[in-house]
């Protein structure tokens, strides 16, 4: 039977795939619904879905069924109070909504308000779902943010990348959501910084650097009493600027004292910063950033997490169209497992074959 999403209960069983704008379902048929699933459906603004009359535990699910023939008629919609279902928002619109919410919340934090974790979670959940089912969205992240709105864009993007890295490392769906929240909340402590420091477009003085390095502590203070975040995730927020070689902050922790979850946020943070335009420097290609992390940041990050990022960003499918750093359009024809960011490509329309492992001055600038 088809029922309203607002009437759903935990344990209900989906009777048919729930589709969005992508080729993969938002929720698959026969899925037993949890509170998280229901939140995702609400975030995608889905009004009605088909469910089994029996719940997963065998009990009967009682809810008023929606008459599909009537709900499709405008006149009947008015009488019954059911509005036509809206098409799911585009990735760009979902992203913009999350950034706007974060920006507004940040202003509230600056004024002394507490962090509304529930509101932030609702804003990023549909984005996590969308990127998980359509990974090409990930390549659009570095094209979306603008330098003047950096912090809000950065926080949303770090949340998304953190969740995908967690998934690539085999974490459960629930933990991937927690990591998305951790990445999103990692820089909340920046709200404690002087506005003049946040608006500065040039390099920081030594005193200003000392001040900025306090923000992970403030971020932790903002969320330390929340029952909605796991303790390990809170610790990851506190440690997201620590580095394995001891060069990080706020405590200069080393090696095993830095958790895997902290490393996930740390790498997502650095990668996104490299691939985003700032007021004082240009952005790098995602593929160039991968190489920079491997070469210039060696020893600072867990190699397991770095390899997960390589697979997430660099492992392009055969047939993927890309633009090279010299402006040439090409198509991926083969990727070697040890050189994920440097596949063999065929130029368009000429058809020249270029092995990017040999042509080191060339690299992929973007996915077309």
mmCIF file of N, CA and C in Angstrom, residues 59-180:
data_model
loop_
_atom_site.group_PDB
_atom_site.id
_atom_site.type_symbol
_atom_site.label_atom_id
_atom_site.label_comp_id
_atom_site.label_asym_id
_atom_site.label_seq_id
_atom_site.Cartn_x
_atom_site.Cartn_y
_atom_site.Cartn_z
ATOM 1 N N UNK A 59 4.468 -7.830 12.640
ATOM 2 C CA UNK A 59 3.274 -7.106 13.093
ATOM 3 C C UNK A 59 2.656 -6.328 11.933
ATOM 4 N N UNK A 60 1.380 -6.005 12.074
ATOM 5 C CA UNK A 60 0.666 -5.284 11.020
ATOM 6 C C UNK A 60 0.929 -3.787 11.147
ATOM 7 N N UNK A 61 1.188 -3.155 9.996
ATOM 8 C CA UNK A 61 1.400 -1.706 9.988
ATOM 9 C C UNK A 61 0.069 -1.029 9.667
ATOM 10 N N UNK A 62 -0.411 -0.224 10.606
ATOM 11 C CA UNK A 62 -1.677 0.478 10.418
ATOM 12 C C UNK A 62 -1.400 1.917 9.999
ATOM 13 N N UNK A 63 -1.883 2.292 8.818
ATOM 14 C CA UNK A 63 -1.759 3.663 8.332
ATOM 15 C C UNK A 63 -2.786 3.875 7.238
ATOM 16 N N UNK A 64 -3.193 5.106 7.059
ATOM 17 C CA UNK A 64 -4.161 5.431 6.013
ATOM 18 C C UNK A 64 -3.488 5.364 4.649
ATOM 19 N N UNK A 65 -4.017 4.524 3.768
ATOM 20 C CA UNK A 65 -3.439 4.386 2.432
ATOM 21 C C UNK A 65 -3.815 5.573 1.558
ATOM 22 N N UNK A 66 -2.892 5.961 0.670
ATOM 23 C CA UNK A 66 -3.135 7.039 -0.278
ATOM 24 C C UNK A 66 -3.706 6.432 -1.554
ATOM 25 N N UNK A 67 -4.829 6.932 -2.018
ATOM 26 C CA UNK A 67 -5.421 6.478 -3.284
ATOM 27 C C UNK A 67 -4.644 7.108 -4.420
ATOM 28 N N UNK A 68 -3.847 6.290 -5.144
ATOM 29 C CA UNK A 68 -2.964 6.818 -6.179
ATOM 30 C C UNK A 68 -3.739 7.471 -7.314
ATOM 31 N N UNK A 69 -4.920 6.949 -7.637
ATOM 32 C CA UNK A 69 -5.676 7.537 -8.748
ATOM 33 C C UNK A 69 -6.191 8.916 -8.378
ATOM 34 N N UNK A 70 -6.562 9.062 -7.098
ATOM 35 C CA UNK A 70 -7.046 10.366 -6.671
ATOM 36 C C UNK A 70 -5.913 11.351 -6.444
ATOM 37 N N UNK A 71 -4.799 10.854 -5.907
ATOM 38 C CA UNK A 71 -3.701 11.761 -5.578
ATOM 39 C C UNK A 71 -3.058 12.344 -6.813
ATOM 40 N N UNK A 72 -3.312 11.734 -7.977
ATOM 41 C CA UNK A 72 -2.756 12.270 -9.225
ATOM 42 C C UNK A 72 -3.662 13.304 -9.872
ATOM 43 N N UNK A 73 -4.841 13.506 -9.324
ATOM 44 C CA UNK A 73 -5.768 14.471 -9.884
ATOM 45 C C UNK A 73 -5.716 15.743 -9.057
ATOM 46 N N UNK A 74 -5.559 16.859 -9.728
ATOM 47 C CA UNK A 74 -5.370 18.117 -9.029
ATOM 48 C C UNK A 74 -6.567 18.474 -8.156
ATOM 49 N N UNK A 75 -7.785 18.227 -8.680
ATOM 50 C CA UNK A 75 -8.973 18.580 -7.920
ATOM 51 C C UNK A 75 -9.075 17.743 -6.653
ATOM 52 N N UNK A 76 -8.762 16.447 -6.786
ATOM 53 C CA UNK A 76 -8.841 15.575 -5.633
ATOM 54 C C UNK A 76 -7.735 15.878 -4.635
ATOM 55 N N UNK A 77 -6.570 16.315 -5.154
ATOM 56 C CA UNK A 77 -5.465 16.699 -4.261
ATOM 57 C C UNK A 77 -5.914 17.802 -3.314
ATOM 58 N N UNK A 78 -6.663 18.764 -3.862
ATOM 59 C CA UNK A 78 -7.104 19.894 -3.058
ATOM 60 C C UNK A 78 -8.036 19.438 -1.945
ATOM 61 N N UNK A 79 -8.935 18.474 -2.291
ATOM 62 C CA UNK A 79 -9.903 18.014 -1.309
ATOM 63 C C UNK A 79 -9.260 17.166 -0.220
ATOM 64 N N UNK A 80 -8.315 16.319 -0.612
ATOM 65 C CA UNK A 80 -7.711 15.413 0.366
ATOM 66 C C UNK A 80 -6.554 16.038 1.115
ATOM 67 N N UNK A 81 -6.031 17.173 0.580
ATOM 68 C CA UNK A 81 -4.914 17.840 1.236
ATOM 69 C C UNK A 81 -3.559 17.323 0.832
ATOM 70 N N UNK A 82 -3.489 16.429 -0.169
ATOM 71 C CA UNK A 82 -2.214 15.899 -0.623
ATOM 72 C C UNK A 82 -1.713 16.722 -1.796
ATOM 73 N N UNK A 83 -0.536 17.311 -1.671
ATOM 74 C CA UNK A 83 0.050 18.079 -2.771
ATOM 75 C C UNK A 83 0.825 17.143 -3.687
ATOM 76 N N UNK A 84 0.938 17.448 -4.985
ATOM 77 C CA UNK A 84 1.728 16.622 -5.899
ATOM 78 C C UNK A 84 3.174 16.547 -5.417
ATOM 79 N N UNK A 85 3.802 15.379 -5.587
ATOM 80 C CA UNK A 85 5.178 15.206 -5.162
ATOM 81 C C UNK A 85 6.113 16.033 -6.027
ATOM 82 N N UNK A 86 7.066 16.671 -5.400
ATOM 83 C CA UNK A 86 8.050 17.463 -6.123
ATOM 84 C C UNK A 86 9.233 16.583 -6.511
ATOM 85 N N UNK A 87 9.826 16.915 -7.647
ATOM 86 C CA UNK A 87 11.019 16.187 -8.063
ATOM 87 C C UNK A 87 12.153 16.492 -7.078
ATOM 88 N N UNK A 88 12.983 15.508 -6.759
ATOM 89 C CA UNK A 88 14.114 15.767 -5.856
ATOM 90 C C UNK A 88 14.993 16.899 -6.379
ATOM 91 N N UNK A 89 15.544 17.656 -5.465
ATOM 92 C CA UNK A 89 16.397 18.778 -5.854
ATOM 93 C C UNK A 89 17.682 18.285 -6.501
ATOM 94 N N UNK A 90 18.284 19.143 -7.303
ATOM 95 C CA UNK A 90 19.569 18.824 -7.909
ATOM 96 C C UNK A 90 20.649 18.836 -6.851
ATOM 97 N N UNK A 91 21.794 18.226 -7.178
ATOM 98 C CA UNK A 91 22.922 18.234 -6.253
ATOM 99 C C UNK A 91 23.328 19.658 -5.910
ATOM 100 N N UNK A 92 23.385 20.516 -6.930
ATOM 101 C CA UNK A 92 23.791 21.904 -6.697
ATOM 102 C C UNK A 92 22.840 22.628 -5.745
ATOM 103 N N UNK A 93 21.533 22.389 -5.895
ATOM 104 C CA UNK A 93 20.562 23.046 -5.015
ATOM 105 C C UNK A 93 20.639 22.520 -3.585
ATOM 106 N N UNK A 94 20.825 21.201 -3.443
ATOM 107 C CA UNK A 94 20.992 20.625 -2.111
ATOM 108 C C UNK A 94 22.237 21.187 -1.440
ATOM 109 N N UNK A 95 23.294 21.299 -2.231
ATOM 110 C CA UNK A 95 24.568 21.811 -1.718
ATOM 111 C C UNK A 95 24.403 23.267 -1.263
ATOM 112 N N UNK A 96 23.760 24.065 -2.120
ATOM 113 C CA UNK A 96 23.557 25.478 -1.789
ATOM 114 C C UNK A 96 22.719 25.628 -0.524
ATOM 115 N N UNK A 97 21.679 24.808 -0.387
ATOM 116 C CA UNK A 97 20.842 24.859 0.818
ATOM 117 C C UNK A 97 21.670 24.570 2.071
ATOM 118 N N UNK A 98 22.542 23.559 1.984
ATOM 119 C CA UNK A 98 23.372 23.193 3.133
ATOM 120 C C UNK A 98 24.352 24.300 3.480
ATOM 121 N N UNK A 99 24.931 24.924 2.451
ATOM 122 C CA UNK A 99 25.888 26.019 2.673
ATOM 123 C C UNK A 99 25.196 27.223 3.306
ATOM 124 N N UNK A 100 24.015 27.567 2.807
ATOM 125 C CA UNK A 100 23.267 28.708 3.354
ATOM 126 C C UNK A 100 22.901 28.460 4.813
ATOM 127 N N UNK A 101 22.442 27.228 5.111
ATOM 128 C CA UNK A 101 22.104 26.896 6.500
ATOM 129 C C UNK A 101 23.330 27.015 7.394
ATOM 130 N N UNK A 102 24.454 26.460 6.934
ATOM 131 C CA UNK A 102 25.685 26.521 7.734
ATOM 132 C C UNK A 102 26.083 27.982 7.989
ATOM 133 N N UNK A 103 25.998 28.786 6.948
ATOM 134 C CA UNK A 103 26.384 30.193 7.083
ATOM 135 C C UNK A 103 25.506 30.900 8.118
ATOM 136 N N UNK A 104 24.207 30.639 8.085
ATOM 137 C CA UNK A 104 23.294 31.242 9.064
ATOM 138 C C UNK A 104 23.579 30.733 10.474
ATOM 139 N N UNK A 105 23.826 29.416 10.577
ATOM 140 C CA UNK A 105 24.138 28.844 11.885
ATOM 141 C C UNK A 105 25.438 29.412 12.438
ATOM 142 N N UNK A 106 26.412 29.603 11.561
ATOM 143 C CA UNK A 106 27.706 30.150 11.985
ATOM 144 C C UNK A 106 27.518 31.533 12.611
ATOM 145 N N UNK A 107 26.662 32.347 11.998
ATOM 146 C CA UNK A 107 26.376 33.675 12.561
ATOM 147 C C UNK A 107 25.766 33.544 13.950
ATOM 148 N N UNK A 108 24.903 32.532 14.121
ATOM 149 C CA UNK A 108 24.305 32.298 15.438
ATOM 150 C C UNK A 108 25.362 31.899 16.457
ATOM 151 N N UNK A 109 26.317 31.068 16.037
ATOM 152 C CA UNK A 109 27.390 30.651 16.956
ATOM 153 C C UNK A 109 28.231 31.853 17.367
ATOM 154 N N UNK A 110 28.472 32.734 16.419
ATOM 155 C CA UNK A 110 29.241 33.940 16.734
ATOM 156 C C UNK A 110 28.528 34.794 17.780
ATOM 157 N N UNK A 111 27.199 34.693 17.760
ATOM 158 C CA UNK A 111 26.398 35.470 18.713
ATOM 159 C C UNK A 111 26.206 34.740 20.043
ATOM 160 N N UNK A 112 26.755 33.520 20.144
ATOM 161 C CA UNK A 112 26.696 32.793 21.402
ATOM 162 C C UNK A 112 25.712 31.646 21.454
ATOM 163 N N UNK A 113 25.043 31.338 20.337
ATOM 164 C CA UNK A 113 24.070 30.242 20.326
ATOM 165 C C UNK A 113 24.761 28.886 20.328
ATOM 166 N N UNK A 114 24.017 27.853 20.741
ATOM 167 C CA UNK A 114 24.516 26.486 20.703
ATOM 168 C C UNK A 114 24.403 25.927 19.281
ATOM 169 N N UNK A 115 25.111 24.844 19.023
ATOM 170 C CA UNK A 115 25.074 24.194 17.711
ATOM 171 C C UNK A 115 23.810 23.353 17.590
ATOM 172 N N UNK A 116 23.039 23.614 16.535
ATOM 173 C CA UNK A 116 21.822 22.842 16.267
ATOM 174 C C UNK A 116 22.203 21.656 15.380
ATOM 175 N N UNK A 117 22.623 20.573 16.018
ATOM 176 C CA UNK A 117 23.120 19.410 15.278
ATOM 177 C C UNK A 117 22.014 18.761 14.452
ATOM 178 N N UNK A 118 20.786 18.767 14.963
ATOM 179 C CA UNK A 118 19.672 18.161 14.221
ATOM 180 C C UNK A 118 19.449 18.880 12.898
ATOM 181 N N UNK A 119 19.433 20.198 12.902
ATOM 182 C CA UNK A 119 19.224 20.970 11.676
ATOM 183 C C UNK A 119 20.360 20.745 10.684
ATOM 184 N N UNK A 120 21.582 20.713 11.180
ATOM 185 C CA UNK A 120 22.740 20.497 10.303
ATOM 186 C C UNK A 120 22.713 19.093 9.710
ATOM 187 N N UNK A 121 22.291 18.121 10.514
ATOM 188 C CA UNK A 121 22.208 16.741 10.023
ATOM 189 C C UNK A 121 21.189 16.620 8.900
ATOM 190 N N UNK A 122 20.041 17.258 9.054
ATOM 191 C CA UNK A 122 19.009 17.209 8.019
ATOM 192 C C UNK A 122 19.482 17.858 6.724
ATOM 193 N N UNK A 123 20.362 18.835 6.832
ATOM 194 C CA UNK A 123 20.840 19.518 5.620
ATOM 195 C C UNK A 123 21.866 18.699 4.853
ATOM 196 N N UNK A 124 22.656 17.897 5.566
ATOM 197 C CA UNK A 124 23.727 17.175 4.869
ATOM 198 C C UNK A 124 23.332 15.751 4.491
ATOM 199 N N UNK A 125 22.307 15.185 5.129
ATOM 200 C CA UNK A 125 21.899 13.809 4.822
ATOM 201 C C UNK A 125 21.569 13.602 3.348
ATOM 202 N N UNK A 126 20.723 14.428 2.734
ATOM 203 C CA UNK A 126 20.423 14.204 1.314
ATOM 204 C C UNK A 126 21.644 14.349 0.421
ATOM 205 N N UNK A 127 22.593 15.188 0.810
ATOM 206 C CA UNK A 127 23.830 15.333 0.041
ATOM 207 C C UNK A 127 24.678 14.073 0.121
ATOM 208 N N UNK A 128 24.777 13.509 1.314
ATOM 209 C CA UNK A 128 25.537 12.266 1.490
ATOM 210 C C UNK A 128 24.925 11.158 0.641
ATOM 211 N N UNK A 129 23.606 11.061 0.670
ATOM 212 C CA UNK A 129 22.912 10.052 -0.129
ATOM 213 C C UNK A 129 23.166 10.265 -1.619
ATOM 214 N N UNK A 130 23.084 11.509 -2.057
ATOM 215 C CA UNK A 130 23.253 11.806 -3.481
ATOM 216 C C UNK A 130 24.676 11.484 -3.961
ATOM 217 N N UNK A 131 25.664 11.908 -3.214
ATOM 218 C CA UNK A 131 27.048 11.667 -3.623
ATOM 219 C C UNK A 131 27.382 10.180 -3.558
ATOM 220 N N UNK A 132 26.803 9.471 -2.592
ATOM 221 C CA UNK A 132 27.055 8.035 -2.488
ATOM 222 C C UNK A 132 26.526 7.286 -3.703
ATOM 223 N N UNK A 133 25.396 7.752 -4.263
ATOM 224 C CA UNK A 133 24.788 7.062 -5.397
ATOM 225 C C UNK A 133 25.248 7.613 -6.741
ATOM 226 N N UNK A 134 25.814 8.809 -6.749
ATOM 227 C CA UNK A 134 26.297 9.430 -7.989
ATOM 228 C C UNK A 134 27.634 10.102 -7.702
ATOM 229 N N UNK A 135 28.701 9.318 -7.782
ATOM 230 C CA UNK A 135 30.012 9.801 -7.348
ATOM 231 C C UNK A 135 30.573 10.919 -8.225
ATOM 232 N N UNK A 136 30.021 11.093 -9.434
ATOM 233 C CA UNK A 136 30.479 12.186 -10.285
ATOM 234 C C UNK A 136 30.214 13.539 -9.628
ATOM 235 N N UNK A 137 29.245 13.588 -8.711
ATOM 236 C CA UNK A 137 28.987 14.831 -7.969
ATOM 237 C C UNK A 137 30.237 15.280 -7.213
ATOM 238 N N UNK A 138 31.025 14.315 -6.779
ATOM 239 C CA UNK A 138 32.233 14.623 -6.014
ATOM 240 C C UNK A 138 33.189 15.504 -6.804
ATOM 241 N N UNK A 139 33.269 15.280 -8.121
ATOM 242 C CA UNK A 139 34.188 16.058 -8.948
ATOM 243 C C UNK A 139 33.702 17.487 -9.166
ATOM 244 N N UNK A 140 32.428 17.730 -8.861
ATOM 245 C CA UNK A 140 31.902 19.081 -9.032
ATOM 246 C C UNK A 140 32.144 19.950 -7.801
ATOM 247 N N UNK A 141 32.527 19.324 -6.695
ATOM 248 C CA UNK A 141 32.720 20.082 -5.460
ATOM 249 C C UNK A 141 33.732 21.203 -5.620
ATOM 250 N N UNK A 142 34.856 20.892 -6.259
ATOM 251 C CA UNK A 142 35.923 21.902 -6.340
ATOM 252 C C UNK A 142 35.582 23.015 -7.320
ATOM 253 N N UNK A 143 34.481 22.867 -8.067
ATOM 254 C CA UNK A 143 34.057 23.911 -8.983
ATOM 255 C C UNK A 143 33.000 24.823 -8.366
ATOM 256 N N UNK A 144 32.378 24.383 -7.272
ATOM 257 C CA UNK A 144 31.260 25.126 -6.690
ATOM 258 C C UNK A 144 31.661 26.277 -5.766
ATOM 259 N N UNK A 145 32.571 26.066 -4.791
ATOM 260 C CA UNK A 145 32.816 27.121 -3.800
ATOM 261 C C UNK A 145 33.467 28.364 -4.387
ATOM 262 N N UNK A 146 33.156 29.506 -3.799
ATOM 263 C CA UNK A 146 33.791 30.773 -4.134
ATOM 264 C C UNK A 146 34.623 31.223 -2.942
ATOM 265 N N UNK A 147 35.700 31.944 -3.229
ATOM 266 C CA UNK A 147 36.656 32.325 -2.177
ATOM 267 C C UNK A 147 36.003 33.126 -1.051
ATOM 268 N N UNK A 148 35.043 34.027 -1.400
ATOM 269 C CA UNK A 148 34.471 34.890 -0.371
ATOM 270 C C UNK A 148 33.513 34.139 0.560
ATOM 271 N N UNK A 149 33.113 32.934 0.200
ATOM 272 C CA UNK A 149 32.220 32.147 1.049
ATOM 273 C C UNK A 149 32.908 30.828 1.415
ATOM 274 N N UNK A 150 34.187 30.915 1.639
ATOM 275 C CA UNK A 150 34.997 29.709 1.761
ATOM 276 C C UNK A 150 34.596 28.818 2.925
ATOM 277 N N UNK A 151 34.468 29.360 4.120
ATOM 278 C CA UNK A 151 34.303 28.529 5.313
ATOM 279 C C UNK A 151 33.042 27.659 5.258
ATOM 280 N N UNK A 152 31.930 28.246 4.819
ATOM 281 C CA UNK A 152 30.683 27.480 4.739
ATOM 282 C C UNK A 152 30.792 26.368 3.700
ATOM 283 N N UNK A 153 31.323 26.695 2.515
ATOM 284 C CA UNK A 153 31.529 25.703 1.469
ATOM 285 C C UNK A 153 32.488 24.608 1.921
ATOM 286 N N UNK A 154 33.555 25.021 2.555
ATOM 287 C CA UNK A 154 34.585 24.085 3.005
ATOM 288 C C UNK A 154 34.015 23.085 4.010
ATOM 289 N N UNK A 155 33.224 23.568 4.947
ATOM 290 C CA UNK A 155 32.689 22.695 5.991
ATOM 291 C C UNK A 155 31.733 21.660 5.412
ATOM 292 N N UNK A 156 30.847 22.086 4.510
ATOM 293 C CA UNK A 156 29.918 21.147 3.881
ATOM 294 C C UNK A 156 30.685 20.120 3.052
ATOM 295 N N UNK A 157 31.669 20.581 2.290
ATOM 296 C CA UNK A 157 32.441 19.677 1.435
ATOM 297 C C UNK A 157 33.271 18.692 2.248
ATOM 298 N N UNK A 158 33.891 19.158 3.314
ATOM 299 C CA UNK A 158 34.687 18.265 4.166
ATOM 300 C C UNK A 158 33.787 17.194 4.781
ATOM 301 N N UNK A 159 32.560 17.573 5.136
ATOM 302 C CA UNK A 159 31.619 16.586 5.650
ATOM 303 C C UNK A 159 31.324 15.508 4.622
ATOM 304 N N UNK A 160 31.069 15.907 3.382
ATOM 305 C CA UNK A 160 30.776 14.943 2.314
ATOM 306 C C UNK A 160 31.967 14.038 2.035
ATOM 307 N N UNK A 161 33.148 14.631 1.893
ATOM 308 C CA UNK A 161 34.347 13.845 1.583
ATOM 309 C C UNK A 161 34.680 12.892 2.729
ATOM 310 N N UNK A 162 34.499 13.347 3.956
ATOM 311 C CA UNK A 162 34.759 12.490 5.120
ATOM 312 C C UNK A 162 33.848 11.268 5.116
ATOM 313 N N UNK A 163 32.577 11.472 4.776
ATOM 314 C CA UNK A 163 31.639 10.346 4.756
ATOM 315 C C UNK A 163 32.017 9.350 3.669
ATOM 316 N N UNK A 164 32.457 9.843 2.510
ATOM 317 C CA UNK A 164 32.837 8.955 1.413
ATOM 318 C C UNK A 164 34.125 8.191 1.722
ATOM 319 N N UNK A 165 35.067 8.861 2.381
ATOM 320 C CA UNK A 165 36.296 8.182 2.800
ATOM 321 C C UNK A 165 35.977 7.079 3.812
ATOM 322 N N UNK A 166 35.075 7.379 4.742
ATOM 323 C CA UNK A 166 34.677 6.375 5.733
ATOM 324 C C UNK A 166 34.034 5.177 5.041
ATOM 325 N N UNK A 167 33.207 5.439 4.060
ATOM 326 C CA UNK A 167 32.565 4.352 3.310
ATOM 327 C C UNK A 167 33.608 3.531 2.559
ATOM 328 N N UNK A 168 34.574 4.213 1.943
ATOM 329 C CA UNK A 168 35.632 3.518 1.199
ATOM 330 C C UNK A 168 36.472 2.649 2.132
ATOM 331 N N UNK A 169 36.580 3.041 3.387
ATOM 332 C CA UNK A 169 37.352 2.284 4.370
ATOM 333 C C UNK A 169 36.522 1.202 5.059
ATOM 334 N N UNK A 170 35.284 1.012 4.616
ATOM 335 C CA UNK A 170 34.469 -0.082 5.121
ATOM 336 C C UNK A 170 33.629 0.230 6.348
ATOM 337 N N UNK A 171 33.464 1.504 6.681
ATOM 338 C CA UNK A 171 32.657 1.863 7.852
ATOM 339 C C UNK A 171 31.172 1.633 7.572
ATOM 340 N N UNK A 172 30.403 1.422 8.624
ATOM 341 C CA UNK A 172 28.961 1.212 8.500
ATOM 342 C C UNK A 172 28.274 2.494 8.037
ATOM 343 N N UNK A 173 27.030 2.353 7.573
ATOM 344 C CA UNK A 173 26.282 3.518 7.119
ATOM 345 C C UNK A 173 26.115 4.538 8.240
ATOM 346 N N UNK A 174 25.808 4.051 9.436
ATOM 347 C CA UNK A 174 25.644 4.956 10.566
ATOM 348 C C UNK A 174 26.907 5.733 10.878
ATOM 349 N N UNK A 175 28.052 5.051 10.820
ATOM 350 C CA UNK A 175 29.311 5.729 11.098
ATOM 351 C C UNK A 175 29.661 6.709 9.981
ATOM 352 N N UNK A 176 29.315 6.373 8.749
ATOM 353 C CA UNK A 176 29.557 7.305 7.633
ATOM 354 C C UNK A 176 28.787 8.607 7.844
ATOM 355 N N UNK A 177 27.555 8.493 8.368
ATOM 356 C CA UNK A 177 26.770 9.691 8.680
ATOM 357 C C UNK A 177 27.433 10.478 9.808
ATOM 358 N N UNK A 178 27.918 9.760 10.814
ATOM 359 C CA UNK A 178 28.628 10.414 11.920
ATOM 360 C C UNK A 178 29.866 11.151 11.418
ATOM 361 N N UNK A 179 30.587 10.541 10.472
ATOM 362 C CA UNK A 179 31.780 11.189 9.922
ATOM 363 C C UNK A 179 31.417 12.398 9.079
ATOM 364 N N UNK A 180 30.284 12.339 8.402
ATOM 365 C CA UNK A 180 29.805 13.512 7.663
ATOM 366 C C UNK A 180 29.554 14.668 8.625
#
